[in-house]
Coordinates of C-alpha atoms in Angstrom, one line a residue:
M28 CA 0.0 0.0 0.0
R29 CA 1.4 3.4 -1.0
P30 CA 2.0 6.1 1.6
T31 CA -0.7 8.8 1.5
S32 CA 1.9 11.5 0.8
A33 CA 3.0 9.9 -2.5
R34 CA 2.2 11.8 -5.8
P35 CA 0.4 10.2 -8.7
D36 CA 2.5 8.7 -11.4
R37 CA 3.2 11.1 -14.4
H38 CA 2.9 9.9 -17.9
P39 CA 6.4 10.3 -19.6
A40 CA 5.0 12.6 -22.3
A41 CA 2.9 14.8 -20.1
C42 CA 2.6 18.5 -21.1
R43 CA 2.0 21.3 -18.6
T44 CA 2.1 25.1 -18.4
V45 CA 4.8 26.8 -16.3
A46 CA 5.5 30.4 -15.5
A47 CA 9.0 31.8 -16.1
A48 CA 10.3 33.9 -13.2
V49 CA 14.1 34.2 -13.5
L50 CA 14.4 37.1 -16.0
A51 CA 10.9 37.9 -17.1
P52 CA 7.3 37.1 -16.1
L53 CA 6.8 35.4 -19.5
L54 CA 4.3 32.6 -19.7
L55 CA 5.8 29.7 -21.6
T56 CA 4.4 26.4 -22.8
A57 CA 6.6 23.5 -21.7
C58 CA 6.7 19.9 -22.9
T59 CA 8.7 17.6 -20.6
S60 CA 9.9 14.1 -21.1
G61 CA 12.1 11.7 -19.2
P62 CA 12.4 8.3 -17.6
S63 CA 9.4 7.4 -15.4
D64 CA 9.7 6.7 -11.7
P65 CA 9.6 2.8 -11.6
D66 CA 8.3 2.6 -8.1
G67 CA 6.5 6.0 -7.8
K68 CA 8.0 6.8 -4.4
S69 CA 8.6 10.5 -3.7
G70 CA 12.0 9.8 -2.2
S71 CA 13.4 8.2 -5.4
P72 CA 15.9 10.1 -7.6
R73 CA 13.4 10.2 -10.6
A74 CA 10.6 11.7 -8.5
A75 CA 13.0 14.5 -7.3
D76 CA 14.1 15.4 -10.9
R77 CA 11.9 18.4 -11.5
P78 CA 11.9 19.9 -15.1
A79 CA 14.1 22.9 -15.6
T80 CA 12.5 26.4 -15.8
V81 CA 13.4 28.4 -18.9
S82 CA 12.8 32.2 -19.2
V83 CA 13.3 34.8 -21.9
S84 CA 14.2 38.5 -21.7
P85 CA 12.8 40.9 -22.9
S86 CA 9.2 40.0 -22.8
G87 CA 5.7 41.2 -23.6
T88 CA 4.2 43.0 -26.6
E89 CA 5.8 46.4 -25.8
A90 CA 9.3 45.5 -25.0
E91 CA 12.0 48.2 -25.1
P92 CA 14.3 48.0 -28.2
G93 CA 18.0 47.9 -27.7
R94 CA 18.0 45.5 -24.8
P95 CA 20.1 42.3 -24.8
I96 CA 18.2 39.1 -25.8
R97 CA 18.8 36.3 -23.3
V98 CA 17.4 32.8 -22.6
T99 CA 18.1 31.4 -19.1
A100 CA 17.7 27.9 -17.7
E101 CA 17.1 27.4 -13.9
G102 CA 17.5 23.9 -12.6
G103 CA 19.2 22.5 -15.7
S104 CA 21.3 23.5 -18.8
L105 CA 20.3 24.7 -22.2
T106 CA 20.8 22.1 -25.0
A107 CA 19.3 24.0 -27.9
V108 CA 18.1 27.6 -28.5
S109 CA 16.5 29.0 -31.7
V110 CA 15.6 32.7 -32.0
V111 CA 14.2 34.1 -35.3
D112 CA 12.8 37.6 -36.1
G113 CA 9.6 38.4 -37.8
D114 CA 11.1 37.9 -41.3
G115 CA 12.3 34.4 -40.3
R116 CA 16.0 35.3 -40.0
K117 CA 18.0 33.5 -37.4
V118 CA 19.5 35.4 -34.5
T119 CA 22.9 33.9 -33.6
G120 CA 24.2 33.8 -30.0
K121 CA 26.5 32.1 -27.5
L122 CA 26.1 30.0 -24.4
S123 CA 27.7 30.9 -21.1
A124 CA 29.9 28.6 -19.1
G125 CA 27.7 25.8 -17.7
D126 CA 25.2 26.3 -20.6
T127 CA 22.7 28.1 -18.4
V128 CA 22.4 31.4 -20.3
W129 CA 22.2 32.0 -24.0
S130 CA 23.0 35.6 -25.1
A131 CA 22.2 36.9 -28.6
D132 CA 25.0 38.4 -30.7
R133 CA 22.8 41.5 -31.3
R134 CA 20.3 43.6 -29.3
A135 CA 16.6 43.6 -29.8
G136 CA 15.7 45.7 -32.7
S137 CA 13.1 48.4 -33.1
A138 CA 9.5 47.2 -34.0
V139 CA 10.5 43.5 -34.3
T140 CA 8.7 40.3 -33.2
Y141 CA 11.1 37.6 -32.0
R142 CA 10.1 33.9 -31.6
I143 CA 12.1 31.7 -29.3
T144 CA 12.3 27.9 -28.9
A145 CA 14.6 26.6 -26.2
T146 CA 15.3 23.1 -24.8
A147 CA 16.8 22.5 -21.3
R148 CA 17.9 19.3 -19.6
T149 CA 18.2 18.5 -15.9
G150 CA 21.1 16.5 -14.4
G151 CA 18.7 13.5 -14.3
G152 CA 18.0 13.7 -18.0
T153 CA 14.5 15.3 -18.0
E154 CA 14.1 17.6 -21.0
T155 CA 11.9 20.7 -21.2
T156 CA 11.2 22.6 -24.5
E157 CA 9.8 26.1 -24.2
R158 CA 8.3 28.4 -26.8
A159 CA 7.9 32.1 -26.4
S160 CA 7.7 35.4 -28.3
F161 CA 8.1 39.1 -27.6
T162 CA 7.6 42.3 -29.7
T163 CA 9.5 45.5 -29.3
T164 CA 8.2 49.0 -29.7
K165 CA 9.3 51.5 -32.4
A166 CA 12.2 53.8 -31.5
E167 CA 11.1 57.4 -31.8
R168 CA 14.6 59.0 -32.4
R169 CA 16.3 57.4 -35.4
N170 CA 19.7 57.4 -37.0
K171 CA 20.0 56.5 -40.7
V172 CA 22.8 55.4 -43.0
E173 CA 23.9 56.2 -46.5
F174 CA 25.6 53.2 -48.1
W175 CA 28.3 52.8 -50.8
P176 CA 28.5 51.1 -53.2
G177 CA 24.9 50.3 -54.4
K178 CA 23.5 46.8 -54.4
D179 CA 24.3 44.4 -57.3
T180 CA 26.7 46.8 -58.9
T181 CA 30.1 46.1 -60.5
V182 CA 32.8 48.5 -59.3
G183 CA 36.4 49.3 -59.8
V184 CA 39.3 47.9 -57.8
G185 CA 39.6 50.9 -55.5
Q186 CA 36.0 51.1 -54.3
P187 CA 35.7 51.0 -50.5
V188 CA 32.6 50.1 -48.5
S189 CA 31.4 53.3 -47.0
L190 CA 28.7 54.1 -44.4
V191 CA 27.8 57.7 -43.6
F192 CA 25.5 58.3 -40.6
D193 CA 22.9 61.0 -40.3
H194 CA 23.7 61.7 -36.7
P195 CA 26.7 61.2 -34.4
I196 CA 27.5 57.7 -33.4
G197 CA 28.9 58.0 -29.8
D198 CA 30.2 54.5 -29.6
P199 CA 32.0 53.6 -32.9
A200 CA 33.2 50.2 -31.5
A201 CA 29.6 49.0 -30.9
V202 CA 28.7 49.9 -34.5
E203 CA 31.9 48.4 -36.0
K204 CA 31.5 45.2 -34.1
A205 CA 28.2 44.6 -35.8
L206 CA 29.5 45.1 -39.4
K207 CA 30.6 42.2 -41.5
V208 CA 32.3 42.0 -44.9
T209 CA 32.4 38.6 -46.6
T210 CA 34.4 38.1 -49.8
S211 CA 34.7 35.2 -52.3
D212 CA 38.5 35.1 -51.9
N213 CA 39.0 36.0 -48.2
T214 CA 40.2 39.5 -49.0
E215 CA 42.1 41.1 -46.0
G216 CA 40.7 44.5 -45.1
S217 CA 39.8 46.8 -42.2
W218 CA 37.3 49.4 -41.2
G219 CA 38.5 53.0 -40.6
W220 CA 36.6 55.9 -39.0
M221 CA 36.7 59.5 -40.2
K222 CA 34.5 62.6 -40.7
H223 CA 32.7 62.8 -44.0
Y224 CA 33.3 66.0 -46.0
D225 CA 30.1 67.5 -44.5
G226 CA 31.2 66.7 -41.0
R227 CA 29.0 63.6 -40.4
D228 CA 30.5 60.4 -38.8
R229 CA 31.6 57.9 -41.4
V230 CA 33.3 54.5 -41.5
D231 CA 34.9 52.9 -44.6
W232 CA 36.2 49.3 -45.2
R233 CA 39.1 49.0 -47.7
P234 CA 41.3 46.0 -48.6
R235 CA 45.0 45.9 -47.7
T236 CA 45.7 46.4 -51.5
Y237 CA 43.4 47.0 -54.4
W238 CA 40.7 44.4 -54.9
K239 CA 41.3 41.5 -57.2
A240 CA 39.1 41.4 -60.4
G241 CA 36.1 39.2 -60.1
T242 CA 35.9 39.3 -56.3
K243 CA 32.3 39.0 -55.0
V244 CA 31.6 41.0 -51.8
T245 CA 28.7 40.9 -49.3
V246 CA 28.3 43.5 -46.6
D247 CA 25.9 42.9 -43.6
A248 CA 25.2 45.7 -41.2
P249 CA 22.6 44.4 -38.7
L250 CA 22.4 47.8 -36.9
N251 CA 18.7 47.7 -35.8
G252 CA 18.6 48.2 -32.0
I253 CA 22.1 49.7 -31.6
A254 CA 21.9 53.0 -29.7
T255 CA 23.9 56.1 -30.9
A256 CA 24.4 59.6 -29.5
D257 CA 21.6 62.0 -28.6
D258 CA 19.3 59.1 -27.5
R259 CA 19.0 57.9 -31.1
M260 CA 18.9 54.4 -32.4
F261 CA 19.2 52.5 -35.7
T262 CA 15.8 51.1 -36.6
R263 CA 16.7 48.8 -39.5
D264 CA 19.4 46.5 -40.8
Y265 CA 21.4 47.3 -44.0
A266 CA 23.1 45.1 -46.5
T267 CA 24.7 45.3 -49.9
R268 CA 26.5 43.1 -52.4
F269 CA 28.7 43.9 -55.3
T270 CA 31.4 42.6 -57.7
I271 CA 34.8 43.9 -58.6
G272 CA 35.3 44.5 -62.3
A273 CA 38.5 44.6 -64.4
Q274 CA 41.9 45.3 -62.9
E275 CA 42.0 48.9 -64.1
V276 CA 43.9 51.9 -62.6
V277 CA 44.0 55.4 -64.1
K278 CA 47.4 57.2 -63.8
V279 CA 47.4 60.9 -64.4
D280 CA 50.8 62.5 -64.9
L281 CA 50.4 66.3 -64.7
D282 CA 54.0 66.9 -65.4
R283 CA 53.6 65.1 -68.8
K284 CA 49.9 66.3 -69.1
K285 CA 48.8 62.7 -69.9
L286 CA 46.1 60.3 -68.5
M287 CA 46.9 56.6 -68.9
L288 CA 44.4 53.8 -68.4
R289 CA 46.2 50.7 -67.3
R290 CA 44.6 47.3 -67.4
D291 CA 46.2 44.2 -65.8
G292 CA 49.4 46.2 -65.5
R293 CA 49.6 47.3 -69.1
T294 CA 48.8 50.8 -70.6
V295 CA 45.8 50.4 -72.9
R296 CA 45.0 54.0 -73.5
T297 CA 46.7 57.4 -73.3
I298 CA 44.7 60.7 -73.4
P299 CA 46.2 64.2 -73.5
V300 CA 44.9 66.3 -70.6
S301 CA 45.2 69.7 -68.9
G302 CA 45.2 69.8 -65.1
G303 CA 44.9 72.6 -62.5
T304 CA 46.8 75.8 -63.1
P305 CA 50.0 75.9 -61.0
G306 CA 50.7 78.3 -58.2
G307 CA 47.4 78.7 -56.3
E308 CA 44.1 77.3 -55.4
K309 CA 43.4 76.2 -58.9
R310 CA 46.0 73.4 -58.7
S311 CA 44.7 69.8 -58.9
W312 CA 44.7 67.4 -55.9
G313 CA 47.5 64.8 -56.0
G314 CA 47.6 61.3 -54.5
T315 CA 44.9 58.6 -55.2
S316 CA 41.3 59.5 -55.5
V317 CA 38.6 57.0 -56.4
L318 CA 35.9 57.7 -59.0
I319 CA 32.9 58.5 -56.8
S320 CA 30.2 58.9 -59.5
K321 CA 29.6 59.4 -63.2
E322 CA 27.4 62.5 -63.3
G323 CA 27.0 63.2 -67.0
T324 CA 26.2 66.8 -67.9
I325 CA 26.2 69.1 -64.8
N326 CA 26.5 72.8 -64.0
M327 CA 29.9 73.8 -62.6
N328 CA 30.0 77.1 -60.7
S329 CA 33.3 78.4 -59.4
E330 CA 31.6 80.1 -56.5
T331 CA 30.7 76.7 -55.0
V332 CA 34.4 75.9 -54.6
G333 CA 35.6 79.2 -53.4
L334 CA 37.0 80.5 -56.7
G335 CA 34.8 83.6 -57.1
D336 CA 33.1 84.1 -60.5
A337 CA 35.8 82.4 -62.5
Y338 CA 33.3 80.1 -64.4
D339 CA 29.7 79.1 -64.6
K340 CA 29.1 76.5 -67.3
M341 CA 27.5 73.2 -68.3
V342 CA 30.1 70.5 -68.5
D343 CA 29.7 67.1 -70.3
Y344 CA 30.9 63.7 -69.2
S345 CA 31.6 64.7 -65.6
M346 CA 33.3 62.1 -63.4
R347 CA 33.5 63.1 -59.7
L348 CA 36.8 62.5 -57.9
T349 CA 36.4 64.5 -54.7
W350 CA 33.4 65.9 -52.8
S351 CA 35.2 69.3 -52.9
G352 CA 34.7 69.5 -56.7
M353 CA 37.6 67.9 -58.6
Y354 CA 36.3 66.1 -61.7
A355 CA 37.7 64.5 -64.9
H356 CA 35.5 65.8 -67.7
A357 CA 35.2 67.2 -71.2
A358 CA 36.8 70.7 -71.5
P359 CA 36.6 71.8 -75.2
W360 CA 37.3 75.4 -74.2
N361 CA 40.7 74.4 -73.0
A362 CA 41.7 72.4 -76.2
A363 CA 44.8 74.4 -76.9
H364 CA 46.4 73.2 -73.7
F365 CA 45.7 69.4 -73.8
G366 CA 49.0 67.6 -73.5
R367 CA 50.8 71.0 -73.4
A368 CA 50.0 72.9 -70.2
N369 CA 48.0 72.8 -67.0
R370 CA 45.5 75.6 -67.3
S371 CA 42.2 74.3 -65.7
S372 CA 40.6 75.4 -62.4
G373 CA 41.6 72.2 -60.8
C374 CA 39.8 69.4 -62.8
I375 CA 41.4 67.0 -65.3
G376 CA 40.1 68.2 -68.7
M377 CA 40.2 66.4 -72.0
S378 CA 38.6 66.7 -75.5
T379 CA 34.9 65.9 -75.8
S380 CA 35.5 62.8 -78.0
E381 CA 38.1 61.4 -75.6
A382 CA 35.9 62.1 -72.6
A383 CA 32.9 60.5 -74.2
S384 CA 34.5 57.1 -74.8
F385 CA 36.5 57.2 -71.6
Y386 CA 33.3 58.0 -69.6
D387 CA 31.5 55.0 -71.2
G388 CA 34.1 52.5 -70.3
I389 CA 35.3 53.6 -66.9
R390 CA 33.7 52.1 -63.7
V391 CA 32.8 53.9 -60.5
G392 CA 35.4 52.8 -57.9
T393 CA 38.4 53.0 -60.3
P394 CA 41.4 54.6 -58.6
F395 CA 43.0 57.7 -60.2
E396 CA 46.6 58.0 -59.2
I397 CA 47.5 61.6 -59.8
T398 CA 51.1 62.9 -59.7
G399 CA 52.9 66.1 -60.6
K400 CA 55.1 68.7 -59.0
D401 CA 52.3 71.4 -59.1
T402 CA 49.6 69.5 -57.2
K403 CA 48.2 71.0 -54.0
G404 CA 48.7 67.9 -51.8
I405 CA 46.5 65.0 -50.9
P406 CA 42.7 65.2 -50.2
V407 CA 41.9 64.7 -46.5
Q408 CA 40.2 61.5 -45.4
G409 CA 36.5 62.1 -46.0
N410 CA 36.9 64.2 -49.1
G411 CA 35.9 61.5 -51.6
F412 CA 37.5 58.1 -51.1
S413 CA 41.0 59.1 -50.2
N414 CA 41.5 55.8 -48.3
W415 CA 44.4 54.7 -50.4
N416 CA 46.6 57.7 -49.5
E417 CA 47.4 56.0 -46.1
S418 CA 49.6 53.0 -45.5
W419 CA 48.0 49.8 -44.3
E420 CA 49.2 50.4 -40.8
Q421 CA 47.8 54.0 -40.8
W422 CA 44.5 52.8 -42.1
R423 CA 44.2 50.0 -39.5
S424 CA 44.8 52.5 -36.7
R425 CA 41.5 54.1 -37.7
S426 CA 39.5 51.0 -36.6
A427 CA 37.7 51.4 -33.3
L428 CA 38.4 47.7 -32.4
D429 CA 42.2 47.6 -33.0

């Protein structure tokens, strides 16, 4: 006859509802399974092997974005954790020593629903599987990102990845830690922080040397939920992918007044040019500038670059090299000086026919290596893509994580 204090036998596949109370008051549905108690006595090891309790933080339908996502087991260890967002994307994470706490690699994003499935096991072998969800509210003060290069583009071998932020960052390391560049050939590279030409915070990723032709690049920026300065927060994730085109470099020798297109180390084209006028602010920038954009026919006004009323004209086949206004473009009004003298207001001018065909074939992201005794130095970081004017060691020192 059994003692009156003995509990009824439990079916090995019994399901019951438990309340999580370790990190959050989140109601979870648990299914437990394990060896049955052969004699049903309350003092036996199996009768004392209570299922583990699993809890999730944050919780509820109005959870605060930006908080860490954690799953915790009490009375056992976690054996499996799955967290997915509302779009079905998996959230990665790591287990603590002892496998009692799982922490996501990212914080909870703004206006996102997360679904969690977690399995815990006791020392006696009883398993508990819990399912839960929580939804975050939408952050009111946002920070946004401008991203280069564009998605599914093919770019030149000098093109960096570049993110420019609408508002100050505050903690660059937290942002940089979230960014990931994946390449088809394991290209070595590093992030570097600077001020964009207009003063905004900016971070670029460049390889140690120019890209190899054909490299495929994917950039993931899961920033949603990361707080920045002034109580702002990123409210979305960003991503881009692009391919590196032919191994082309443009060399501009202002002493010889020639532009040379080199492909795979060989000169395949030479164009007579006229660069910036020596002796003052009309000199051209030297060093390496990367082709930012192909802008076609645009109005160029000298007042916008601090040169008074020297010119105001429509210019064809305009290829931007710096944010401060240096271009390569057609300059038929300067035809007498092509290949003979530098007489421009700072740009690299060439004939309309040469500019038209060169414009058609050149890719955004192609480096222009400009030399000459009359240049006015090297553009500062942030004025275009001036990344290649620093040594690898100098560039790496700009990382917030090194």
